[in-house]
C-alpha cells in the first residue's frame, strides 16, 4: 500500500510564495504520472498541476505562470512551487496519481490571507 505525505503548507500573505512537497512510501514517482490537487472549502477537489513520467507538465488556467510542478528523483518527491499566491489559492493541497487511484493523504493546508 503506497502512502503519500504532503508538507510545506502554511499561512502566507497575498503575493507570497510557498513550496509544497509530496513524499511516497515507495519509489514510484519515476514510473507514473502525478499531480497536485486542491480542495477549497465548499468546493470539489480539482487538479491543479500534473507531471507525466517523462516530465511533461500541465496546469489549470488559474495557476499558469504562477505554479511550477517538478519531480526530484533523488529525494523521491513531487514538489509544487507556488508564487504570487492569491486568496483564491486557499485550499488543502494533495498529491496523487493521475488518475487519482492512490489512497489520499492528509493534505497540507495553504492559507493566503493578509
CSV table of N, CA, C and O in Angstrom, one decimal:
chain,number,residue,atom,x,y,z
A,1,UNK,N,0.8,-1.2,0.0
A,1,UNK,CA,0.0,0.0,0.0
A,1,UNK,C,0.9,1.2,0.0
A,1,UNK,O,1.7,1.4,0.9
A,2,UNK,N,0.7,2.1,-1.0
A,2,UNK,CA,1.5,3.3,-1.1
A,2,UNK,C,0.9,4.3,-0.2
A,2,UNK,O,-0.3,4.5,-0.2
A,3,UNK,N,1.7,5.0,0.5
A,3,UNK,CA,1.3,6.2,1.3
A,3,UNK,C,1.9,7.5,0.8
A,3,UNK,O,3.1,7.5,0.5
A,4,UNK,N,1.1,8.5,0.7
A,4,UNK,CA,1.5,9.8,0.3
A,4,UNK,C,1.5,10.8,1.5
A,4,UNK,O,0.5,10.8,2.2
A,5,UNK,N,2.5,11.6,1.6
A,5,UNK,CA,2.6,12.6,2.7
A,5,UNK,C,2.9,13.9,2.1
A,5,UNK,O,4.0,14.1,1.4
A,6,UNK,N,2.0,14.9,2.3
A,6,UNK,CA,2.2,16.2,1.8
A,6,UNK,C,2.7,17.1,2.9
A,6,UNK,O,2.3,16.9,4.1
A,7,UNK,N,3.5,18.1,2.5
A,7,UNK,CA,4.1,19.0,3.5
A,7,UNK,C,4.4,20.4,2.8
A,7,UNK,O,4.4,20.5,1.6
A,8,UNK,N,4.6,21.4,3.7
A,8,UNK,CA,5.0,22.7,3.2
A,8,UNK,C,4.0,23.8,3.2
A,8,UNK,O,4.3,24.9,2.8
A,9,UNK,N,2.8,23.4,3.5
A,9,UNK,CA,1.7,24.4,3.6
A,9,UNK,C,1.9,25.4,4.7
A,9,UNK,O,2.8,25.3,5.6
A,10,UNK,N,1.1,26.4,4.7
A,10,UNK,CA,1.1,27.4,5.8
A,10,UNK,C,0.3,28.6,5.5
A,10,UNK,O,-0.5,28.6,4.5
A,11,UNK,N,0.5,29.7,6.3
A,11,UNK,CA,-0.2,30.9,6.1
A,11,UNK,C,0.8,31.9,5.4
A,11,UNK,O,1.9,32.1,5.9
A,12,UNK,N,0.3,32.5,4.3
A,12,UNK,CA,1.1,33.4,3.6
A,12,UNK,C,0.3,34.6,3.1
A,12,UNK,O,-0.9,34.5,2.9
A,13,UNK,N,0.9,35.8,3.0
A,13,UNK,CA,0.2,36.9,2.5
A,13,UNK,C,0.0,36.9,1.0
A,13,UNK,O,0.8,36.2,0.3
A,14,UNK,N,-1.0,37.6,0.5
A,14,UNK,CA,-1.1,37.6,-1.0
A,14,UNK,C,0.2,38.1,-1.6
A,14,UNK,O,0.8,39.0,-1.1
A,15,UNK,N,0.6,37.5,-2.7
A,15,UNK,CA,1.8,37.8,-3.4
A,15,UNK,C,3.0,37.0,-2.9
A,15,UNK,O,4.0,37.0,-3.5
A,16,UNK,N,2.8,36.2,-1.8
A,16,UNK,CA,3.9,35.4,-1.3
A,16,UNK,C,4.1,34.1,-2.0
A,16,UNK,O,3.4,33.8,-3.0
A,17,UNK,N,5.0,33.3,-1.5
A,17,UNK,CA,5.3,32.0,-2.1
A,17,UNK,C,5.4,30.9,-1.1
A,17,UNK,O,5.6,31.2,0.1
A,18,UNK,N,5.1,29.7,-1.5
A,18,UNK,CA,5.3,28.5,-0.7
A,18,UNK,C,5.8,27.4,-1.7
A,18,UNK,O,5.5,27.4,-2.9
A,19,UNK,N,6.4,26.4,-1.1
A,19,UNK,CA,6.8,25.3,-1.8
A,19,UNK,C,6.3,24.0,-1.1
A,19,UNK,O,6.7,23.7,0.0
A,20,UNK,N,5.5,23.3,-1.8
A,20,UNK,CA,4.9,22.1,-1.3
A,20,UNK,C,5.7,20.9,-1.7
A,20,UNK,O,6.3,20.9,-2.8
A,21,UNK,N,5.7,19.8,-0.9
A,21,UNK,CA,6.4,18.6,-1.2
A,21,UNK,C,5.6,17.4,-0.9
A,21,UNK,O,4.8,17.4,0.1
A,22,UNK,N,5.7,16.4,-1.8
A,22,UNK,CA,4.9,15.2,-1.6
A,22,UNK,C,5.9,14.0,-1.6
A,22,UNK,O,6.7,13.9,-2.6
A,23,UNK,N,5.9,13.3,-0.6
A,23,UNK,CA,6.7,12.1,-0.4
A,23,UNK,C,5.9,10.8,-0.5
A,23,UNK,O,4.7,10.8,-0.1
A,24,UNK,N,6.5,9.8,-0.9
A,24,UNK,CA,5.9,8.5,-1.0
A,24,UNK,C,6.6,7.4,-0.2
A,24,UNK,O,7.8,7.5,-0.1
A,25,UNK,N,5.9,6.4,0.2
A,25,UNK,CA,6.5,5.4,1.0
A,25,UNK,C,7.2,4.4,0.1
A,25,UNK,O,8.0,3.6,0.5
A,26,UNK,N,7.0,4.5,-1.2
A,26,UNK,CA,7.7,3.7,-2.2
A,26,UNK,C,8.2,4.6,-3.3
A,26,UNK,O,7.6,5.6,-3.6
A,27,UNK,N,9.3,4.2,-4.0
A,27,UNK,CA,9.9,4.9,-5.1
A,27,UNK,C,9.1,4.7,-6.4
A,27,UNK,O,9.5,4.0,-7.3
A,28,UNK,N,8.0,5.4,-6.5
A,28,UNK,CA,7.1,5.2,-7.7
A,28,UNK,C,7.0,6.4,-8.6
A,28,UNK,O,6.6,6.3,-9.7
A,29,UNK,N,7.5,7.5,-8.2
A,29,UNK,CA,7.2,8.8,-8.9
A,29,UNK,C,7.9,8.8,-10.3
A,29,UNK,O,7.4,9.5,-11.2
A,30,UNK,N,8.9,8.0,-10.5
A,30,UNK,CA,9.6,8.0,-11.8
A,30,UNK,C,8.8,7.2,-12.8
A,30,UNK,O,9.1,7.3,-14.0
A,31,UNK,N,7.8,6.4,-12.4
A,31,UNK,CA,7.1,5.5,-13.3
A,31,UNK,C,5.7,5.8,-13.6
A,31,UNK,O,5.1,5.1,-14.4
A,32,UNK,N,5.2,6.8,-12.9
A,32,UNK,CA,3.7,7.2,-13.1
A,32,UNK,C,3.5,8.7,-13.3
A,32,UNK,O,4.4,9.5,-12.9
A,33,UNK,N,2.4,9.0,-13.8
A,33,UNK,CA,2.0,10.4,-13.9
A,33,UNK,C,1.5,10.9,-12.5
A,33,UNK,O,0.6,10.2,-11.9
A,34,UNK,N,1.9,12.0,-12.1
A,34,UNK,CA,1.5,12.5,-10.8
A,34,UNK,C,0.9,13.9,-10.9
A,34,UNK,O,1.1,14.6,-11.9
A,35,UNK,N,0.2,14.3,-9.9
A,35,UNK,CA,-0.4,15.7,-9.9
A,35,UNK,C,-0.6,16.2,-8.5
A,35,UNK,O,-0.6,15.5,-7.5
A,36,UNK,N,-0.7,17.5,-8.4
A,36,UNK,CA,-1.2,18.2,-7.2
A,36,UNK,C,-2.7,18.5,-7.4
A,36,UNK,O,-3.0,19.1,-8.5
A,37,UNK,N,-3.5,18.3,-6.4
A,37,UNK,CA,-4.9,18.6,-6.4
A,37,UNK,C,-5.1,19.6,-5.2
A,37,UNK,O,-4.3,19.6,-4.3
A,38,UNK,N,-6.2,20.3,-5.3
A,38,UNK,CA,-6.6,21.1,-4.1
A,38,UNK,C,-8.1,21.1,-3.9
A,38,UNK,O,-8.9,20.9,-4.9
A,39,UNK,N,-8.5,21.3,-2.7
A,39,UNK,CA,-9.9,21.4,-2.3
A,39,UNK,C,-10.1,22.6,-1.4
A,39,UNK,O,-9.6,22.6,-0.3
A,40,UNK,N,-10.8,23.5,-1.9
A,40,UNK,CA,-11.2,24.7,-1.1
A,40,UNK,C,-12.5,24.4,-0.4
A,40,UNK,O,-13.3,23.6,-0.8
A,41,UNK,N,-12.7,25.2,0.7
A,41,UNK,CA,-14.0,25.0,1.5
A,41,UNK,C,-15.2,25.1,0.6
A,41,UNK,O,-15.4,26.0,-0.1
A,42,UNK,N,-16.0,24.1,0.7
A,42,UNK,CA,-17.3,24.1,0.0
A,42,UNK,C,-17.2,23.8,-1.5
A,42,UNK,O,-18.2,23.9,-2.3
A,43,UNK,N,-16.0,23.4,-2.0
A,43,UNK,CA,-15.8,23.2,-3.4
A,43,UNK,C,-15.3,21.7,-3.6
A,43,UNK,O,-14.8,21.1,-2.7
A,44,UNK,N,-15.4,21.3,-4.8
A,44,UNK,CA,-14.9,20.0,-5.2
A,44,UNK,C,-13.4,20.0,-5.3
A,44,UNK,O,-12.8,21.0,-5.7
A,45,UNK,N,-12.8,18.9,-5.1
A,45,UNK,CA,-11.3,18.8,-5.3
A,45,UNK,C,-11.0,18.9,-6.8
A,45,UNK,O,-11.7,18.4,-7.7
A,46,UNK,N,-10.0,19.7,-7.1
A,46,UNK,CA,-9.6,19.9,-8.5
A,46,UNK,C,-8.2,19.6,-8.7
A,46,UNK,O,-7.3,19.8,-7.9
A,47,UNK,N,-7.8,19.2,-10.0
A,47,UNK,CA,-6.4,19.0,-10.3
A,47,UNK,C,-5.8,20.4,-10.7
A,47,UNK,O,-6.4,21.1,-11.5
A,48,UNK,N,-4.7,20.7,-10.1
A,48,UNK,CA,-4.1,22.0,-10.2
A,48,UNK,C,-2.9,21.9,-11.2
A,48,UNK,O,-2.7,22.7,-12.1
A,49,UNK,N,-2.1,20.9,-11.1
A,49,UNK,CA,-0.9,20.7,-11.9
A,49,UNK,C,-0.5,19.3,-12.0
A,49,UNK,O,-0.7,18.5,-11.0
A,50,UNK,N,0.0,18.8,-13.1
A,50,UNK,CA,0.3,17.5,-13.3
A,50,UNK,C,1.7,17.4,-14.0
A,50,UNK,O,2.1,18.3,-14.7
A,51,UNK,N,2.3,16.2,-13.8
A,51,UNK,CA,3.6,15.9,-14.5
A,51,UNK,C,3.6,14.5,-14.9
A,51,UNK,O,3.3,13.6,-14.1
A,52,UNK,N,4.0,14.2,-16.1
A,52,UNK,CA,4.0,12.9,-16.6
A,52,UNK,C,5.3,12.2,-16.2
A,52,UNK,O,6.2,12.9,-15.8
A,53,UNK,N,5.4,10.9,-16.4
A,53,UNK,CA,6.6,10.2,-16.0
A,53,UNK,C,7.8,10.6,-16.9
A,53,UNK,O,8.9,10.4,-16.5
A,54,UNK,N,7.5,11.2,-18.0
A,54,UNK,CA,8.6,11.7,-18.8
A,54,UNK,C,8.9,13.2,-18.7
A,54,UNK,O,9.7,13.8,-19.4
A,55,UNK,N,8.1,13.8,-17.7
A,55,UNK,CA,8.4,15.2,-17.4
A,55,UNK,C,7.5,16.3,-18.0
A,55,UNK,O,7.8,17.5,-17.8
A,56,UNK,N,6.5,15.9,-18.8
A,56,UNK,CA,5.7,16.9,-19.4
A,56,UNK,C,4.7,17.4,-18.3
A,56,UNK,O,4.2,16.7,-17.5
A,57,UNK,N,4.5,18.7,-18.3
A,57,UNK,CA,3.7,19.3,-17.3
A,57,UNK,C,2.4,20.0,-17.8
A,57,UNK,O,2.4,20.5,-19.0
A,58,UNK,N,1.4,20.1,-17.0
A,58,UNK,CA,0.2,20.8,-17.4
A,58,UNK,C,-0.4,21.5,-16.1
A,58,UNK,O,-0.2,21.0,-15.0
A,59,UNK,N,-1.1,22.6,-16.4
A,59,UNK,CA,-1.6,23.4,-15.3
A,59,UNK,C,-3.0,23.9,-15.6
A,59,UNK,O,-3.4,24.1,-16.7
A,60,UNK,N,-3.8,24.0,-14.5
A,60,UNK,CA,-5.1,24.6,-14.7
A,60,UNK,C,-4.9,26.1,-15.0
A,60,UNK,O,-3.9,26.7,-14.5
A,61,UNK,N,-5.7,26.7,-15.8
A,61,UNK,CA,-5.5,28.1,-16.2
A,61,UNK,C,-5.3,29.0,-15.1
A,61,UNK,O,-4.5,30.0,-15.2
A,62,UNK,N,-6.0,28.8,-13.9
A,62,UNK,CA,-5.9,29.8,-12.9
A,62,UNK,C,-4.5,29.9,-12.2
A,62,UNK,O,-4.2,30.8,-11.4
A,63,UNK,N,-3.6,28.9,-12.4
A,63,UNK,CA,-2.3,28.9,-11.8
A,63,UNK,C,-1.2,29.0,-12.8
A,63,UNK,O,0.0,29.0,-12.4
A,64,UNK,N,-1.5,29.0,-14.1
A,64,UNK,CA,-0.5,29.1,-15.1
A,64,UNK,C,0.4,30.3,-14.9
A,64,UNK,O,-0.1,31.4,-14.7
A,65,UNK,N,1.7,30.1,-15.0
A,65,UNK,CA,2.6,31.2,-14.8
A,65,UNK,C,2.9,31.5,-13.4
A,65,UNK,O,3.9,32.3,-13.1
A,66,UNK,N,2.2,30.9,-12.5
A,66,UNK,CA,2.5,31.1,-11.0
A,66,UNK,C,3.0,29.9,-10.3
A,66,UNK,O,3.8,30.0,-9.4
A,67,UNK,N,2.5,28.7,-10.7
A,67,UNK,CA,2.9,27.5,-10.1
A,67,UNK,C,3.8,26.7,-11.0
A,67,UNK,O,3.6,26.7,-12.2
A,68,UNK,N,4.7,25.9,-10.4
A,68,UNK,CA,5.6,25.0,-11.1
A,68,UNK,C,5.6,23.7,-10.4
A,68,UNK,O,6.0,23.6,-9.2
A,69,UNK,N,5.3,22.6,-11.1
A,69,UNK,CA,5.4,21.3,-10.6
A,69,UNK,C,6.7,20.6,-11.1
A,69,UNK,O,7.1,20.8,-12.2
A,70,UNK,N,7.3,19.9,-10.2
A,70,UNK,CA,8.6,19.2,-10.5
A,70,UNK,C,8.7,17.9,-9.8
A,70,UNK,O,8.0,17.7,-8.8
A,71,UNK,N,9.6,17.1,-10.3
A,71,UNK,CA,9.9,15.8,-9.7
A,71,UNK,C,11.3,15.7,-9.3
A,71,UNK,O,12.2,16.0,-10.1
A,72,UNK,N,11.6,15.3,-8.1
A,72,UNK,CA,13.0,15.1,-7.7
A,72,UNK,C,13.2,13.6,-7.5
A,72,UNK,O,12.7,13.0,-6.6
A,73,UNK,N,13.9,13.0,-8.5
A,73,UNK,CA,14.1,11.5,-8.4
A,73,UNK,C,15.1,11.1,-7.4
A,73,UNK,O,15.0,9.9,-7.0
A,74,UNK,N,15.9,12.0,-6.9
A,74,UNK,CA,16.8,11.6,-5.8
A,74,UNK,C,16.1,11.6,-4.5
A,74,UNK,O,16.2,10.6,-3.7
A,75,UNK,N,15.4,12.6,-4.2
A,75,UNK,CA,14.6,12.7,-3.0
A,75,UNK,C,13.3,11.9,-3.0
A,75,UNK,O,12.7,11.7,-2.0
A,76,UNK,N,12.9,11.5,-4.2
A,76,UNK,CA,11.6,10.8,-4.4
A,76,UNK,C,10.5,11.7,-3.9
A,76,UNK,O,9.7,11.3,-3.1
A,77,UNK,N,10.4,12.9,-4.5
A,77,UNK,CA,9.3,13.8,-4.1
A,77,UNK,C,8.7,14.4,-5.4
A,77,UNK,O,9.4,14.5,-6.4
A,78,UNK,N,7.5,14.9,-5.2
A,78,UNK,CA,6.9,15.7,-6.2
A,78,UNK,C,6.7,17.1,-5.6
A,78,UNK,O,6.0,17.1,-4.5
A,79,UNK,N,7.2,18.1,-6.1
A,79,UNK,CA,7.1,19.4,-5.5
A,79,UNK,C,6.2,20.4,-6.3
A,79,UNK,O,6.0,20.2,-7.5
A,80,UNK,N,5.7,21.4,-5.6
A,80,UNK,CA,4.9,22.4,-6.2
A,80,UNK,C,5.4,23.7,-5.7
A,80,UNK,O,5.1,24.1,-4.5
A,81,UNK,N,6.0,24.5,-6.6
A,81,UNK,CA,6.4,25.8,-6.2
A,81,UNK,C,5.3,26.8,-6.6
A,81,UNK,O,4.9,26.8,-7.7
A,82,UNK,N,4.8,27.5,-5.6
A,82,UNK,CA,3.7,28.4,-5.7
A,82,UNK,C,4.1,29.8,-5.5
A,82,UNK,O,4.6,30.2,-4.4
A,83,UNK,N,4.1,30.7,-6.5
A,83,UNK,CA,4.4,32.1,-6.4
A,83,UNK,C,3.2,32.9,-6.6
A,83,UNK,O,2.2,32.5,-7.2
A,84,UNK,N,3.4,34.2,-6.3
A,84,UNK,CA,2.3,35.2,-6.5
A,84,UNK,C,0.9,34.6,-6.0
A,84,UNK,O,-0.1,34.7,-6.7
A,85,UNK,N,0.9,34.1,-4.8
A,85,UNK,CA,-0.3,33.5,-4.3
A,85,UNK,C,-1.4,34.5,-4.1
A,85,UNK,O,-1.2,35.7,-3.8
A,86,UNK,N,-2.6,34.0,-4.3
A,86,UNK,CA,-3.8,34.8,-4.2
A,86,UNK,C,-4.7,34.2,-3.2
A,86,UNK,O,-4.7,33.0,-2.9
A,87,UNK,N,-5.6,35.0,-2.6
A,87,UNK,CA,-6.6,34.4,-1.6
A,87,UNK,C,-7.4,33.2,-2.1
A,87,UNK,O,-7.7,32.3,-1.4
A,88,UNK,N,-7.7,33.2,-3.4
A,88,UNK,CA,-8.4,32.1,-4.0
A,88,UNK,C,-7.6,30.8,-4.2
A,88,UNK,O,-8.1,29.8,-4.5
A,89,UNK,N,-6.3,30.9,-3.8
A,89,UNK,CA,-5.5,29.7,-3.8
A,89,UNK,C,-5.6,28.9,-2.5
A,89,UNK,O,-5.1,27.8,-2.3
A,90,UNK,N,-6.3,29.6,-1.5
A,90,UNK,CA,-6.5,28.9,-0.2
A,90,UNK,C,-7.3,27.6,-0.4
A,90,UNK,O,-8.3,27.6,-1.0
A,91,UNK,N,-6.7,26.6,0.1
A,91,UNK,CA,-7.2,25.2,0.0
A,91,UNK,C,-6.3,24.2,0.7
A,91,UNK,O,-5.2,24.6,1.1
A,92,UNK,N,-6.8,23.0,0.8
A,92,UNK,CA,-6.0,21.9,1.2
A,92,UNK,C,-5.4,21.3,0.0
A,92,UNK,O,-6.2,21.0,-1.0
A,93,UNK,N,-4.1,21.1,-0.1
A,93,UNK,CA,-3.4,20.6,-1.3
A,93,UNK,C,-3.0,19.2,-1.0
A,93,UNK,O,-2.5,18.8,0.0
A,94,UNK,N,-3.3,18.4,-2.1
A,94,UNK,CA,-3.0,16.9,-2.0
A,94,UNK,C,-2.2,16.5,-3.3
A,94,UNK,O,-2.3,17.1,-4.3
A,95,UNK,N,-1.4,15.5,-3.1
A,95,UNK,CA,-0.8,14.9,-4.3
A,95,UNK,C,-1.4,13.5,-4.5
A,95,UNK,O,-1.9,12.9,-3.6
A,96,UNK,N,-1.4,13.1,-5.8
A,96,UNK,CA,-1.9,11.8,-6.1
A,96,UNK,C,-1.5,11.5,-7.5
A,96,UNK,O,-1.0,12.3,-8.3
A,97,UNK,N,-1.8,10.2,-7.9
A,97,UNK,CA,-1.5,9.8,-9.2
A,97,UNK,C,-2.6,10.4,-10.2
A,97,UNK,O,-3.6,10.9,-9.7
A,98,UNK,N,-2.3,10.4,-11.5
A,98,UNK,CA,-3.3,10.7,-12.5
A,98,UNK,C,-3.6,9.4,-13.2
A,98,UNK,O,-2.7,8.9,-13.9
A,99,UNK,N,-4.8,8.9,-13.2
A,99,UNK,CA,-5.9,9.4,-12.3
A,99,UNK,C,-5.6,9.1,-10.8
A,99,UNK,O,-4.7,8.3,-10.5
A,100,UNK,N,-6.4,9.7,-9.9
A,100,UNK,CA,-6.2,9.6,-8.5
A,100,UNK,C,-6.7,8.3,-7.9
A,100,UNK,O,-7.7,8.3,-7.3
A,101,UNK,N,-5.9,7.3,-8.1
A,101,UNK,CA,-6.3,6.0,-7.6
A,101,UNK,C,-5.6,5.5,-6.3
A,101,UNK,O,-5.9,4.5,-5.8
A,102,UNK,N,-4.6,6.4,-5.8
A,102,UNK,CA,-3.9,6.1,-4.6
A,102,UNK,C,-4.8,6.6,-3.4
A,102,UNK,O,-5.4,7.7,-3.6
A,103,UNK,N,-4.7,6.0,-2.3
A,103,UNK,CA,-5.4,6.5,-1.1
A,103,UNK,C,-4.9,7.9,-0.8
A,103,UNK,O,-3.7,8.1,-0.7
A,104,UNK,N,-5.9,8.8,-0.6
A,104,UNK,CA,-5.5,10.2,-0.4
A,104,UNK,C,-4.7,10.3,1.0
A,104,UNK,O,-5.0,9.7,1.9
A,105,UNK,N,-3.7,11.2,1.0
A,105,UNK,CA,-3.0,11.6,2.2
A,105,UNK,C,-3.8,12.6,3.0
A,105,UNK,O,-5.0,12.9,2.6
A,106,UNK,N,-3.2,13.1,4.0
A,106,UNK,CA,-3.8,14.1,4.8
A,106,UNK,C,-3.9,15.5,4.2
A,106,UNK,O,-4.7,16.3,4.5
A,107,UNK,N,-3.0,15.7,3.2
A,107,UNK,CA,-3.0,17.0,2.6
A,107,UNK,C,-2.2,18.0,3.4
A,107,UNK,O,-1.9,17.8,4.6
A,108,UNK,N,-2.0,19.2,2.8
A,108,UNK,CA,-1.4,20.3,3.6
A,108,UNK,C,-2.1,21.6,3.3
A,108,UNK,O,-2.5,21.9,2.2
A,109,UNK,N,-2.4,22.3,4.4
A,109,UNK,CA,-3.3,23.5,4.3
A,109,UNK,C,-2.5,24.7,3.8
A,109,UNK,O,-1.4,25.0,4.3
A,110,UNK,N,-3.0,25.3,2.8
A,110,UNK,CA,-2.4,26.6,2.3
A,110,UNK,C,-3.5,27.7,2.5
A,110,UNK,O,-4.6,27.6,2.0
A,111,UNK,N,-3.1,28.7,3.3
A,111,UNK,CA,-4.0,29.8,3.5
A,111,UNK,C,-3.3,31.1,3.1
A,111,UNK,O,-2.2,31.4,3.5
A,112,UNK,N,-4.0,31.8,2.2
A,112,UNK,CA,-3.4,33.0,1.6
A,112,UNK,C,-4.3,34.2,2.1
A,112,UNK,O,-5.5,34.3,1.7
A,113,UNK,N,-3.8,35.0,3.0
A,113,UNK,CA,-4.6,36.0,3.7
A,113,UNK,C,-3.7,37.1,4.2
A,113,UNK,O,-2.6,36.8,4.7
A,114,UNK,N,-4.2,38.3,4.2
A,114,UNK,CA,-3.5,39.4,4.8
A,114,UNK,C,-3.9,39.6,6.2
A,114,UNK,O,-3.4,40.5,6.9
